[in-house]
Amino acid sequence: MDAIVVNQLSYSYQVSGRQILKNISFKVAPGEIVALIGLSGCGKSTLCLCLGGIIPHYLGGELTGRVSVNGKDTKEYKVAQLALEVGLVFQDPDTQLFSPTVEDEIAFAPENLCLPVEEIGSRINKVLDILGISALRKENPNRLSGGQKHLVAMGAVLALEPAILVLDEVLAQLDPVGKKTINDILLDLRQQGKTILIVEHDLETVSIADRVLVLENGLLLRDGQAETVLADREFLLRHKLECEV
Amino acid sequence: MFSANGFILRVLSVKRGWLMAYIELENVTFCYPGQSRPVLRDINLSIYKEGVTAITGANGSGKTTFSKLLIGILTPTKGWIKLNGQLLTSLTLAQIGRRIGYVFQNPGKQLFCETVEEEIAFGVRNLGLGLSTDQVAQKVRMVLDYFELTRYAQVYPLSLSAGEKRRLAIAAVFVLEPDLLLLDEPTTGLDPYRKKLLGDYLDKVIAAKRGVVIISHDQKFISRYATRLIKLQEGQFVEE
Amino acid sequence: MSDLDPRTKIVSILCLSTLAVFLNEPWPLLLLFVFTLLILLFLRINFFRITMRFKKLLPLLLLMLIIQSIFTAGGEVLISFHDINILTSNGINSALCILFRLLTLFSSAMIIMTSSSKDYVLALTQLKIPYEIAFMVLVALRFLPIFIEEIKDTLVAIQLRGVDLQRIPWRHKIKFYTRFLAPLLSRVMLKAHQLAITMEARAFRVYRRRTYLRLLQYSVADYVVMVFFAIATIVVLARDFLY
């Protein structure tokens, strides 16, 4: 079974009526790392919201077509139930942190899953350890720096241990050490058979991907092997995905 | 008062073509209230109104704190900062804002108007040039066009995407015609095309004899545009 | 004492404030205030440093006390002016009562700060309150500082765009603030909305119950403190009502 199935997905916002996604179809197999690239405003974030079921459950507008994650149709399941399959890390860390300490923030998801106390504790330790933020355990998340907040938000979702992980421009605000840490984690997760979708601008950071999807003005422009797409300089330059500096 | 480090820097600044430092920091230490370890320690630094000064450092090394000190949002626990020869503490935020254009790390926080157009017009009106409504509108149109924001003119700023918000925030402080631009992580959320636009724009700013300070991790961007590189390490600066 | 169960802290706050409301003489109230200060000292809270943050409210408090003492009649006349009694002993008495009462209420509320807000969520859920409601309280508590920070950021941004807020006259200032109130509120609403999305995207409310990393447990100290407070309150109040 495919991890992610997107079938003829179109979406337009309620207010402006502008069509953000236009008839998009693709599938992602388990254990694949897929990078989603495209210019600002091309609909990448909107697509992420569709995968987590936030569209249509939270944001109004018109959605046609079908999105399913691990066989669950996003229209039929609640966001919380979809969260059992897909973990979403959003762009803005400030709206993702609400607990008094980093530890509580990471504990939140496993607590919702009704895991036993020992399991929650071991997940926290594991997540803090692989992200290299054990020293921040008792800190107030709101007092951390921008990059550290991103790591905590990432940790809070990793503690869910979802089969599918969606990262919306998480790497952009991290220093080289942080980027390397996340890359290693992603490669490790792939080894465990998890599916990962990363949204990024920087072509270097998406080089760990197996496959690349290119979005332009809401259309799926290209879907191909990472090496092929990233090596096609002429294509990348033409669509402003890479620029001569 | 007259530390050896500060002296050496001053000699260096003389060497830089007798250029006067635009911002001077002497023995600046900063510690958040209730914390024992200072974020920044005994910093002596001069920043010039020329080129692009890039400040790098690991996550949580105090880069954003440093930028808040430069703009007067935070005040040093020890030491002083001078802007164009005047003590920063003697200036109001409005006076500082007209000389240093500051773009927040999270630009959504600095947008407070109802439309994109209004956001730009706000700064234009505060310049005190006594422009007529038509002149303001004309300038706003020009800036909107320059930053490719024209099609969003009537849009609510917070409904823009992250990259567009940043572009708008830069445009909004740009109209104040500051001497120095201070950008905290400006390339976050920008696609390569917009990054290049930002870079092109920085080139224009420099050509107009104004300075830019960027705080960033983006090695590629820095290595292309920065003329001076400073690294923040354990609360102190290392010139590279 | 900072290791006390949050529920014990809530009980002690309730007892202290009940006493502060029902006691009606300056001396017992002063005693109660000193007792509360001692507790704060025990909890390593610096009452005076926190109070200084509210120093702008001091003139208001002072004015209230003066008005209170002037308008309360009875007792011995201390100052009079042409047959009008300006200050009486009863006036001073009631002003002092109000002062100590407010101080006690204010300082006892500070006891709450010694536990993390997550502990209060636990306390509420263990008091059989549905966890959804407990978390609503937690998020609301977290939202207050976020809201204040948003206001601060907006004010800083406005000033950095060349507006001298300190120098514009009062009338304009009010107009200015109201103009930015709507965008500010919608920004906070947006944040609340996104926070709700984040919580559900982390499987909040997926099951009817949830587990917790920590569980609260009463220790012997908790029982001692709670019984002490309960008895002390009942005794003092009973004595008061019997008179």
XYZ file of C-alpha atoms in Angstrom:
728
model
C 0.000 0.000 0.000
C 1.203 3.483 -0.788
C 1.933 5.754 2.157
C 0.569 8.868 0.499
C -1.955 8.949 -2.314
C -2.990 12.276 -3.800
C -5.521 11.930 -6.574
C -6.685 14.844 -8.736
C -6.472 17.265 -5.839
C -7.668 20.826 -6.407
C -8.153 23.446 -3.770
C -9.196 27.073 -3.696
C -9.486 29.442 -0.774
C -12.888 30.477 0.429
C -12.155 34.199 0.542
C -10.341 34.986 -2.668
C -11.538 32.013 -4.676
C -7.993 31.791 -6.035
C -7.094 28.256 -6.997
C -4.030 27.227 -5.025
C -3.722 23.605 -6.120
C -4.701 22.449 -9.569
C -5.445 18.825 -10.258
C -2.474 17.302 -8.495
C -1.862 13.557 -8.473
C 1.062 11.595 -7.060
C 1.840 8.621 -4.853
C 4.594 8.058 -2.329
C 5.731 4.563 -1.380
C 6.698 3.672 2.210
C 10.364 4.331 2.968
C 10.723 7.088 0.404
C 12.106 10.579 1.006
C 10.361 13.015 -1.285
C 11.280 16.667 -1.640
C 8.688 19.211 -2.674
C 10.194 22.314 -4.249
C 8.844 25.425 -5.897
C 8.763 29.200 -5.597
C 7.101 30.984 -2.667
C 3.340 30.970 -2.982
C 3.219 28.013 -5.374
C 1.093 25.963 -2.988
C 3.666 23.824 -1.182
C 2.452 24.681 2.315
C -1.150 24.270 1.233
C -0.364 20.782 0.015
C 1.189 19.961 3.415
C -1.990 21.165 5.128
C -4.009 18.866 2.883
C -1.857 15.878 3.848
C -2.520 16.462 7.547
C -6.245 16.943 6.992
C -6.074 20.533 8.247
C -7.607 21.270 4.890
C -10.597 20.673 4.779
C -11.224 20.241 8.529
C -9.895 23.584 9.771
C -9.634 25.863 6.757
C -12.645 26.386 4.599
C -12.546 26.505 0.843
C -13.257 24.112 -1.906
C -11.444 20.821 -2.046
C -11.947 18.283 -4.776
C -10.122 15.045 -5.410
C -8.805 12.607 -2.842
C -5.943 12.578 -0.349
C -5.177 9.532 1.728
C -2.408 8.778 4.191
C -1.757 5.122 5.029
C -5.132 4.298 3.558
C -7.052 6.882 5.581
C -9.034 9.359 3.509
C -8.365 12.815 4.972
C -11.973 13.852 4.442
C -13.323 11.007 6.527
C -10.933 11.060 9.467
C -10.439 13.786 12.049
C -7.104 15.615 12.221
C -6.252 13.880 15.504
C -6.866 10.459 13.952
C -4.779 11.362 10.913
C -2.034 12.413 13.310
C -1.593 8.743 14.163
C -0.321 8.253 10.600
C 1.232 11.575 9.624
C 3.311 14.019 11.691
C 3.395 17.621 10.519
C 6.056 20.161 11.425
C 4.959 23.643 10.396
C 6.942 26.666 9.239
C 6.379 28.975 12.177
C 7.751 27.543 15.423
C 6.035 30.183 17.563
C 2.596 28.713 17.018
C 3.764 25.190 17.734
C 4.952 25.594 21.288
C 2.512 25.893 24.149
C 3.951 23.936 27.078
C 5.799 25.321 30.093
C 8.918 23.223 29.470
C 10.585 21.502 26.513
C 10.034 18.162 28.226
C 6.276 18.763 28.533
C 6.149 19.855 24.903
C 7.650 16.581 23.739
C 5.554 14.557 26.184
C 2.320 16.040 24.802
C 1.915 13.758 21.784
C 2.800 10.443 23.486
C 0.468 11.407 26.337
C -2.344 11.808 23.833
C -1.571 8.339 22.502
C -2.229 6.968 26.007
C 1.223 5.424 26.220
C 2.423 4.103 29.572
C 4.587 6.469 31.624
C 7.828 4.537 31.034
C 7.307 4.638 27.276
C 6.652 8.404 27.364
C 9.819 8.899 29.376
C 11.935 6.822 27.022
C 10.540 8.621 23.949
C 11.426 11.974 25.483
C 14.949 10.825 26.245
C 15.385 9.421 22.775
C 14.107 12.534 20.997
C 16.152 14.930 23.132
C 19.188 12.783 22.540
C 19.001 12.489 18.747
C 18.238 16.198 18.374
C 21.101 17.097 20.703
C 18.928 19.298 22.917
C 19.070 17.380 26.203
C 20.441 20.506 27.885
C 17.234 22.382 27.073
C 14.999 19.825 28.793
C 13.704 22.089 31.555
C 13.777 25.354 29.565
C 10.708 27.365 28.657
C 10.258 26.850 24.889
C 9.213 30.461 24.357
C 12.568 31.731 25.631
C 14.640 29.726 23.154
C 16.219 31.093 19.994
C 14.533 30.662 16.603
C 16.604 27.631 15.604
C 16.193 25.907 18.945
C 12.428 26.399 18.755
C 12.433 24.602 15.408
C 14.289 21.677 16.920
C 11.807 21.450 19.794
C 8.837 21.606 17.412
C 10.477 18.851 15.394
C 11.043 16.800 18.550
C 7.425 17.169 19.607
C 6.328 15.595 16.327
C 9.058 12.923 16.297
C 7.734 11.738 19.663
C 4.511 10.804 17.853
C 6.599 8.312 15.861
C 4.354 8.645 12.812
C 4.768 6.455 9.751
C 4.785 9.584 7.570
C 6.629 12.779 8.409
C 5.960 16.089 6.660
C 8.422 18.942 7.233
C 7.465 22.384 5.968
C 10.687 24.428 5.642
C 12.112 23.248 8.909
C 15.730 23.151 7.836
C 15.906 26.730 6.622
C 16.341 28.271 10.047
C 18.901 25.811 11.361
C 22.649 26.256 11.563
C 24.851 23.753 9.682
C 25.071 21.512 12.759
C 21.306 21.490 13.155
C 20.832 20.726 9.455
C 23.218 17.809 9.647
C 21.420 16.475 12.733
C 18.044 16.559 11.000
C 19.477 15.005 7.832
C 20.911 12.117 9.822
C 17.592 11.635 11.593
C 15.714 11.579 8.299
C 18.071 9.037 6.761
C 17.746 6.896 9.870
C 13.948 7.096 9.710
C 14.003 6.013 6.083
C 15.986 3.000 7.111
C 13.163 2.156 9.497
C 10.734 2.319 6.611
C 9.197 5.699 7.422
C 7.997 7.975 4.658
C 9.207 11.556 4.582
C 8.078 14.596 2.648
C 10.264 17.693 2.942
C 9.436 21.116 1.630
C 12.526 23.223 1.040
C 13.867 25.991 -1.150
C 17.504 25.169 -0.894
C 18.395 22.547 -3.469
C 21.404 21.429 -1.458
C 19.299 20.443 1.518
C 16.978 18.321 -0.597
C 19.846 16.272 -1.979
C 19.047 13.478 0.517
C 15.711 12.961 -1.238
C 15.010 9.971 -3.467
C 12.458 11.829 -5.485
C 11.654 15.443 -6.253
C 8.259 17.001 -6.941
C 8.241 20.440 -8.536
C 5.233 22.672 -8.015
C 4.569 25.816 -10.022
C 1.499 28.004 -9.563
C -0.417 25.102 -8.083
C 0.445 22.674 -10.861
C 2.605 19.610 -10.461
C 5.243 20.471 -13.022
C 7.571 17.561 -12.607
C 7.875 14.339 -10.657
C 11.130 12.467 -11.011
C 14.201 10.868 -9.509
C 16.142 13.353 -7.395
C 19.373 12.905 -9.343
C 17.661 13.493 -12.669
C 15.712 16.563 -11.631
C 18.516 18.183 -9.646
C 20.966 17.570 -12.472
C 18.711 19.229 -15.034
C 20.210 22.691 -14.611
C 18.490 24.063 -17.646
C 15.061 23.122 -16.258
C 15.879 24.512 -12.796
C 17.141 27.803 -14.198
C 14.178 28.173 -16.520
C 11.739 27.814 -13.633
C 13.769 30.065 -11.328
C 14.405 27.177 -8.949
C 18.070 27.922 -9.165
C 19.690 31.236 -9.878
C 23.067 32.249 -11.135
C 24.655 34.406 -8.465
C 37.242 52.469 29.421
C 39.945 52.226 26.815
C 40.537 48.532 26.378
C 43.335 47.151 24.264
C 40.868 45.272 22.110
C 38.824 48.376 21.455
C 41.969 50.290 20.643
C 43.130 47.753 18.103
C 39.718 47.811 16.467
C 39.836 51.554 16.306
C 43.247 51.466 14.666
C 41.810 48.933 12.253
C 38.900 51.236 11.559
C 41.323 54.039 10.745
C 43.020 51.683 8.359
C 39.720 51.129 6.591
C 40.134 54.323 4.646
C 39.489 56.700 7.592
C 35.957 55.538 7.639
C 34.118 56.492 10.766
C 32.322 53.702 12.536
C 28.586 54.072 12.177
C 27.814 51.893 15.165
C 30.349 51.489 17.932
C 30.127 48.992 20.752
C 32.417 49.204 23.718
C 32.662 46.520 26.393
C 29.081 45.537 25.782
C 27.848 42.754 28.020
C 24.287 41.554 28.035
C 22.567 39.248 30.421
C 18.841 38.460 30.434
C 17.258 39.285 33.783
C 17.141 36.285 36.058
C 19.937 34.473 34.230
C 23.419 34.141 35.611
C 25.351 33.598 32.374
C 25.608 36.573 30.041
C 24.588 35.958 26.429
C 27.190 38.432 25.159
C 30.416 39.298 26.936
C 32.666 42.363 26.649
C 32.014 43.055 23.011
C 34.046 45.694 21.234
C 33.014 46.177 17.664
C 32.623 48.817 15.006
C 30.104 48.554 12.207
C 30.492 50.689 9.104
C 28.093 52.240 6.696
C 29.636 50.307 3.850
C 29.355 46.819 2.449
C 27.562 43.860 3.873
C 28.561 42.766 7.342
C 27.478 39.197 7.988
C 27.092 37.862 11.499
C 26.985 34.100 11.892
C 26.933 31.759 14.843
C 25.291 28.572 16.021
C 21.621 28.398 16.990
C 21.164 30.062 20.360
C 24.544 31.831 20.303
C 22.910 35.234 20.841
C 22.679 36.614 17.312
C 19.136 37.877 17.656
C 19.918 39.309 21.085
C 22.790 41.185 19.486
C 20.533 42.655 16.821
C 18.044 43.764 19.463
C 20.845 45.572 21.273
C 21.871 47.386 18.072
C 18.349 48.613 17.507
C 17.805 49.674 21.108
C 15.061 47.189 21.981
C 17.395 45.784 24.621
C 19.905 47.826 26.624
C 23.367 46.482 27.483
C 23.848 45.355 31.070
C 27.333 46.860 30.870
C 29.156 49.046 28.340
C 27.693 51.362 25.739
C 26.639 51.528 22.106
C 26.945 54.639 19.956
C 25.035 55.271 16.768
C 26.671 57.845 14.535
C 28.454 59.298 17.565
C 25.359 59.481 19.766
C 24.689 57.191 22.689
C 21.933 54.772 21.747
C 20.262 55.233 25.116
C 19.777 58.937 24.380
C 17.772 58.229 21.224
C 14.152 57.175 20.912
C 13.183 54.051 18.998
C 11.697 56.290 16.313
C 14.998 58.087 15.837
C 16.899 54.830 15.694
C 14.344 53.316 13.321
C 14.897 56.102 10.805
C 18.631 55.343 10.725
C 18.598 51.579 11.002
C 15.997 49.616 9.112
C 15.369 46.480 11.150
C 13.670 43.387 9.772
C 12.659 40.947 12.492
C 13.500 37.272 12.366
C 9.764 36.672 12.263
C 8.580 39.531 10.044
C 4.915 38.760 10.738
C 5.510 40.440 14.086
C 6.287 43.810 12.575
C 3.307 44.079 10.245
C 0.406 45.892 11.817
C -1.654 47.503 9.043
C -4.793 46.282 7.317
C -3.436 46.116 3.783
C -0.052 45.662 2.142
C -0.343 49.082 0.534
C -1.095 50.739 3.876
C 1.900 48.978 5.415
C 4.226 50.708 2.946
C 2.444 54.062 3.064
C 2.840 54.106 6.850
C 6.592 54.632 6.667
C 6.370 57.096 3.776
C 4.060 59.354 5.796
C 6.372 59.240 8.800
C 9.321 60.572 6.869
C 8.096 64.081 7.530
C 8.750 65.180 3.961
C 5.334 66.814 3.713
C 4.403 64.760 0.679
C 0.953 65.195 -0.831
C -1.450 62.255 -0.955
C -0.638 61.793 -4.622
C 3.082 61.801 -4.025
C 2.703 59.254 -1.238
C 0.574 57.047 -3.475
C 3.114 57.325 -6.252
C 5.999 56.367 -4.002
C 4.000 53.453 -2.578
C 3.277 52.209 -6.101
C 6.945 52.430 -6.951
C 8.004 50.435 -3.910
C 5.269 47.842 -4.420
C 6.463 47.404 -7.938
C 10.105 47.228 -6.927
C 9.424 44.435 -4.474
C 6.906 42.704 -6.761
C 4.093 43.179 -4.309
C 1.709 45.093 -6.558
C -0.728 42.233 -6.985
C -1.037 41.961 -3.190
C -1.647 45.704 -2.649
C -5.083 45.189 -1.095
C -4.314 41.922 0.668
C -4.220 41.569 4.461
C -0.473 41.350 5.267
C -0.738 38.383 7.619
C -2.412 36.220 5.006
C 0.716 36.367 2.839
C 3.125 33.446 2.767
C 6.249 33.539 4.914
C 8.484 34.664 2.062
C 6.073 37.367 0.956
C 5.759 38.670 4.527
C 9.526 39.038 4.689
C 9.599 40.881 1.382
C 6.883 43.201 2.629
C 8.720 43.826 5.911
C 11.880 44.739 4.017
C 9.887 47.028 1.729
C 8.182 48.658 4.716
C 11.455 49.651 6.396
C 13.132 50.406 3.071
C 10.827 53.379 2.473
C 12.237 55.062 5.586
C 15.532 55.351 3.695
C 17.699 54.190 6.577
C 21.513 54.462 6.543
C 21.906 50.875 7.575
C 19.736 47.836 7.076
C 19.756 45.214 9.797
C 18.258 41.942 8.645
C 17.771 39.025 11.030
C 17.863 35.761 9.030
C 16.646 37.442 5.836
C 16.863 34.414 3.559
C 14.622 32.169 5.638
C 11.538 31.294 3.628
C 12.904 32.831 0.441
C 13.192 30.725 -2.677
C 16.398 30.952 -4.727
C 14.814 33.440 -7.097
C 13.747 35.786 -4.286
C 17.115 35.280 -2.632
C 18.734 36.548 -5.766
C 16.320 39.494 -5.842
C 17.233 40.251 -2.230
C 20.909 40.029 -3.147
C 20.440 42.338 -6.133
C 18.659 44.763 -3.898
C 21.471 44.603 -1.326
C 23.902 45.465 -4.107
C 21.828 48.548 -4.886
C 21.741 49.550 -1.222
C 25.507 49.331 -1.032
C 25.917 51.265 -4.239
C 23.863 54.029 -2.605
C 26.561 54.272 0.111
C 24.501 52.565 2.725
C 25.435 49.639 4.886
C 23.837 46.286 5.487
C 24.163 43.955 8.434
C 22.781 40.471 7.977
C 22.461 37.844 10.609
C 22.322 34.509 8.883
C 23.229 30.842 8.644
C 22.944 30.835 4.904
C 26.549 30.100 3.963
C 25.919 30.348 0.255
C 24.237 33.719 0.498
C 26.846 35.092 2.872
C 29.787 33.951 0.818
C 28.276 35.628 -2.224
C 27.279 38.978 -0.744
C 29.133 39.601 2.521
C 32.163 41.870 2.523
C 32.916 41.266 6.152
C 32.262 38.179 8.212
C 31.957 38.090 11.974
C 31.309 34.946 13.947
C 29.615 34.908 17.325
C 31.100 32.268 19.550
C 30.439 31.764 23.248
C 29.269 35.322 23.674
C 32.189 36.924 21.835
C 32.966 37.985 18.298
C 35.651 36.531 16.119
C 36.475 38.393 12.927
C 37.035 36.170 9.933
C 7.498 23.646 50.525
C 7.891 24.275 46.775
C 7.591 20.515 46.369
C 4.073 20.656 47.727
C 1.280 19.331 45.587
C -0.374 22.062 43.508
C -3.699 21.033 45.006
C -2.335 21.785 48.463
C -1.240 25.182 47.202
C -4.695 25.889 45.835
C -6.247 24.942 49.185
C -3.851 27.204 51.070
C -4.558 30.103 48.724
C -8.293 29.572 49.187
C -7.897 29.549 52.992
C -5.727 32.659 53.060
C -8.034 34.642 50.813
C -11.142 33.503 52.687
C -9.581 34.760 55.903
C -8.564 38.010 54.245
C -12.126 38.617 53.119
C -13.821 37.737 56.390
C -11.464 39.293 58.919
C -12.443 42.850 59.663
C -9.852 44.375 61.963
C -6.484 45.847 61.031
C -4.364 43.863 63.484
C -5.447 40.334 62.547
C -5.233 41.318 58.914
C -1.697 42.608 59.340
C -0.836 39.357 61.074
C -2.330 37.395 58.197
C -0.340 39.425 55.682
C 2.920 38.868 57.571
C 2.107 35.154 57.721
C 1.569 35.081 53.953
C 4.857 36.903 53.439
C 6.587 34.254 55.545
C 5.131 31.548 53.331
C 6.369 33.377 50.247
C 9.789 33.690 51.832
C 9.688 29.954 52.400
C 8.867 29.437 48.732
C 11.707 31.744 47.754
C 9.465 34.328 46.135
C 10.568 37.906 46.464
C 7.298 39.673 47.173
C 8.715 43.173 47.031
C 10.471 42.745 43.715
C 7.281 41.516 42.086
C 5.265 44.290 43.713
C 7.580 46.892 42.251
C 6.389 45.857 38.809
C 3.001 47.229 39.738
C 4.339 50.493 41.057
C 2.290 52.449 38.550
C -0.819 51.293 40.404
C 0.442 52.632 43.746
C -0.978 56.179 43.398
C -4.360 54.647 42.625
C -4.182 52.503 45.746
C -3.148 55.488 47.835
C -6.001 57.586 46.496
C -8.422 54.796 47.298
C -7.148 54.600 50.860
C -7.467 58.349 51.351
C -10.999 58.421 49.979
C -11.906 55.433 52.123
C -10.608 57.066 55.274
C -12.360 60.353 54.525
C -15.768 58.881 53.792
C -15.931 56.479 56.704
C -17.592 58.204 59.654
C -17.682 57.274 63.318
C -15.212 56.821 66.109
C -12.934 59.492 67.415
C -12.630 62.639 65.332
C -8.988 63.348 64.509
C -9.197 66.210 62.019
C -12.242 68.393 61.456
C -12.954 71.484 59.490
C -15.971 73.674 60.328
C -18.040 70.871 61.833
C -17.179 68.522 58.993
C -15.243 65.498 60.179
C -12.431 64.870 57.765
C -10.542 62.080 59.425
C -11.900 59.725 62.040
C -10.357 56.745 63.787
C -12.856 54.463 62.053
C -11.736 55.870 58.726
C -8.136 54.981 59.427
C -9.208 51.565 60.634
C -11.109 50.697 57.514
C -8.396 52.076 55.247
C -5.821 49.862 56.950
C -8.157 46.875 56.690
C -8.482 47.382 52.972
C -4.750 47.822 52.545
C -3.825 44.616 54.372
C -6.660 42.711 52.789
C -5.524 43.622 49.285
C -1.912 42.866 50.113
C -2.858 39.451 51.478
C -5.004 38.586 48.474
C -2.287 39.708 46.119
C 0.571 37.947 47.860
C -1.312 34.701 48.487
C -2.071 34.519 44.769
C 1.683 34.499 44.183
C 1.894 31.049 45.755
C 0.466 29.784 42.483
C 3.653 30.765 40.645
C 5.724 28.136 42.433
C 4.276 25.280 40.376
C 4.451 24.870 36.629
C 1.198 25.406 34.763
C 1.346 21.780 33.595
C 1.051 20.727 37.248
C -2.220 22.617 37.529
C -3.500 20.796 34.491
C -2.632 17.560 36.274
C -4.283 18.816 39.439
C -7.463 19.629 37.547
C -7.574 16.314 35.694
C -6.947 14.432 38.908
C -9.851 16.343 40.419
C -11.913 14.567 37.707
C -12.242 17.608 35.498
C -12.185 16.596 31.779
C -8.692 17.006 30.359
C -9.928 19.103 27.445
C -11.040 21.758 29.891
C -7.829 21.492 31.915
C -5.783 22.045 28.773
C -7.950 24.965 27.781
C -6.965 26.544 31.086
C -3.292 25.765 30.426
C -3.335 27.272 26.955
C -5.237 30.303 28.214
C -2.553 30.787 30.871
C 0.160 30.503 28.241
C -1.672 32.903 26.003
C -1.559 35.868 28.330
C 2.218 36.353 28.025
C 1.964 35.709 24.268
C -0.664 38.422 24.014
C 1.461 40.876 25.985
C 4.468 40.057 23.810
C 2.425 40.684 20.654
C 1.426 44.109 21.962
C 5.044 44.916 22.823
C 6.294 43.784 19.416
C 3.677 45.849 17.625
C 4.549 48.948 19.641
C 8.254 48.456 18.951
C 7.583 47.951 15.237
C 5.436 51.095 15.056
C 8.129 53.162 16.737
C 10.871 51.732 14.563
C 8.872 52.908 11.564
C 9.427 56.453 12.680
C 6.591 57.217 15.092
C 7.630 58.851 18.346
C 4.997 57.414 20.631
C 6.350 59.334 23.611
C 6.024 62.638 21.870
C 2.599 62.466 20.325
C -0.174 64.055 22.391
C -2.582 61.988 24.452
C -5.594 62.415 22.247
C -3.737 61.211 19.175
C -2.168 58.401 21.126
C -5.550 56.896 21.945
C -6.637 57.206 18.329
C -3.380 55.597 17.331
C -3.790 52.641 19.658
C -7.353 51.942 18.600
C -6.271 51.911 14.986
C -3.900 49.031 15.612
C -6.174 47.165 17.973
C -8.121 45.385 15.245
C -5.076 43.996 13.381
C -3.548 43.039 16.725
C -6.637 41.145 17.813
C -6.944 39.361 14.511
C -3.294 38.372 14.792
C -3.863 36.910 18.227
C -6.965 35.086 16.972
C -4.938 33.687 14.100
C -2.326 32.474 16.542
C -4.964 30.814 18.697
C -6.356 29.103 15.629
C -2.919 27.840 14.595
C -2.255 26.650 18.123
C -5.466 24.636 18.043
C -4.373 23.090 14.742
C -0.955 22.218 16.175
C -2.511 20.524 19.171
C -4.850 18.408 17.123
C -2.103 17.583 14.635
C -0.302 16.032 17.598
C -3.246 13.732 18.224
C -4.914 15.790 20.950
C -8.318 14.290 21.870
C -7.818 11.239 19.708
C -8.910 9.051 22.611
C -11.305 9.775 25.393
C -8.539 9.586 27.970
C -4.847 10.288 27.961
C -1.872 9.382 30.092
C 0.579 11.675 31.822
C 4.320 11.727 32.188
C 3.986 12.599 35.844
C 1.229 11.931 38.306
C 0.570 14.027 41.355
C 0.740 12.330 44.706
C 0.044 13.778 48.111
C 2.915 13.494 50.539
C 2.679 13.611 54.344
C 3.653 17.286 54.183
C 0.659 17.979 51.935
C -1.758 16.459 54.432
C -0.168 18.351 57.323
C -0.294 21.697 55.511
C -3.846 21.195 54.264
C -5.222 20.109 57.654
C -3.413 22.991 59.323
C -4.875 25.557 56.931
C -8.366 24.109 57.115
C -8.432 24.026 60.915
C -6.868 27.470 61.270
C -9.420 28.978 58.910
C -12.369 27.304 60.591
C -11.177 28.284 64.074
C -10.575 31.911 63.157
C -13.869 32.256 61.339
C -15.845 30.462 64.078
C -14.351 32.731 66.730
C -15.265 35.714 64.556
C -18.860 34.643 64.079
C -19.388 33.683 67.675
C -18.552 37.178 68.846
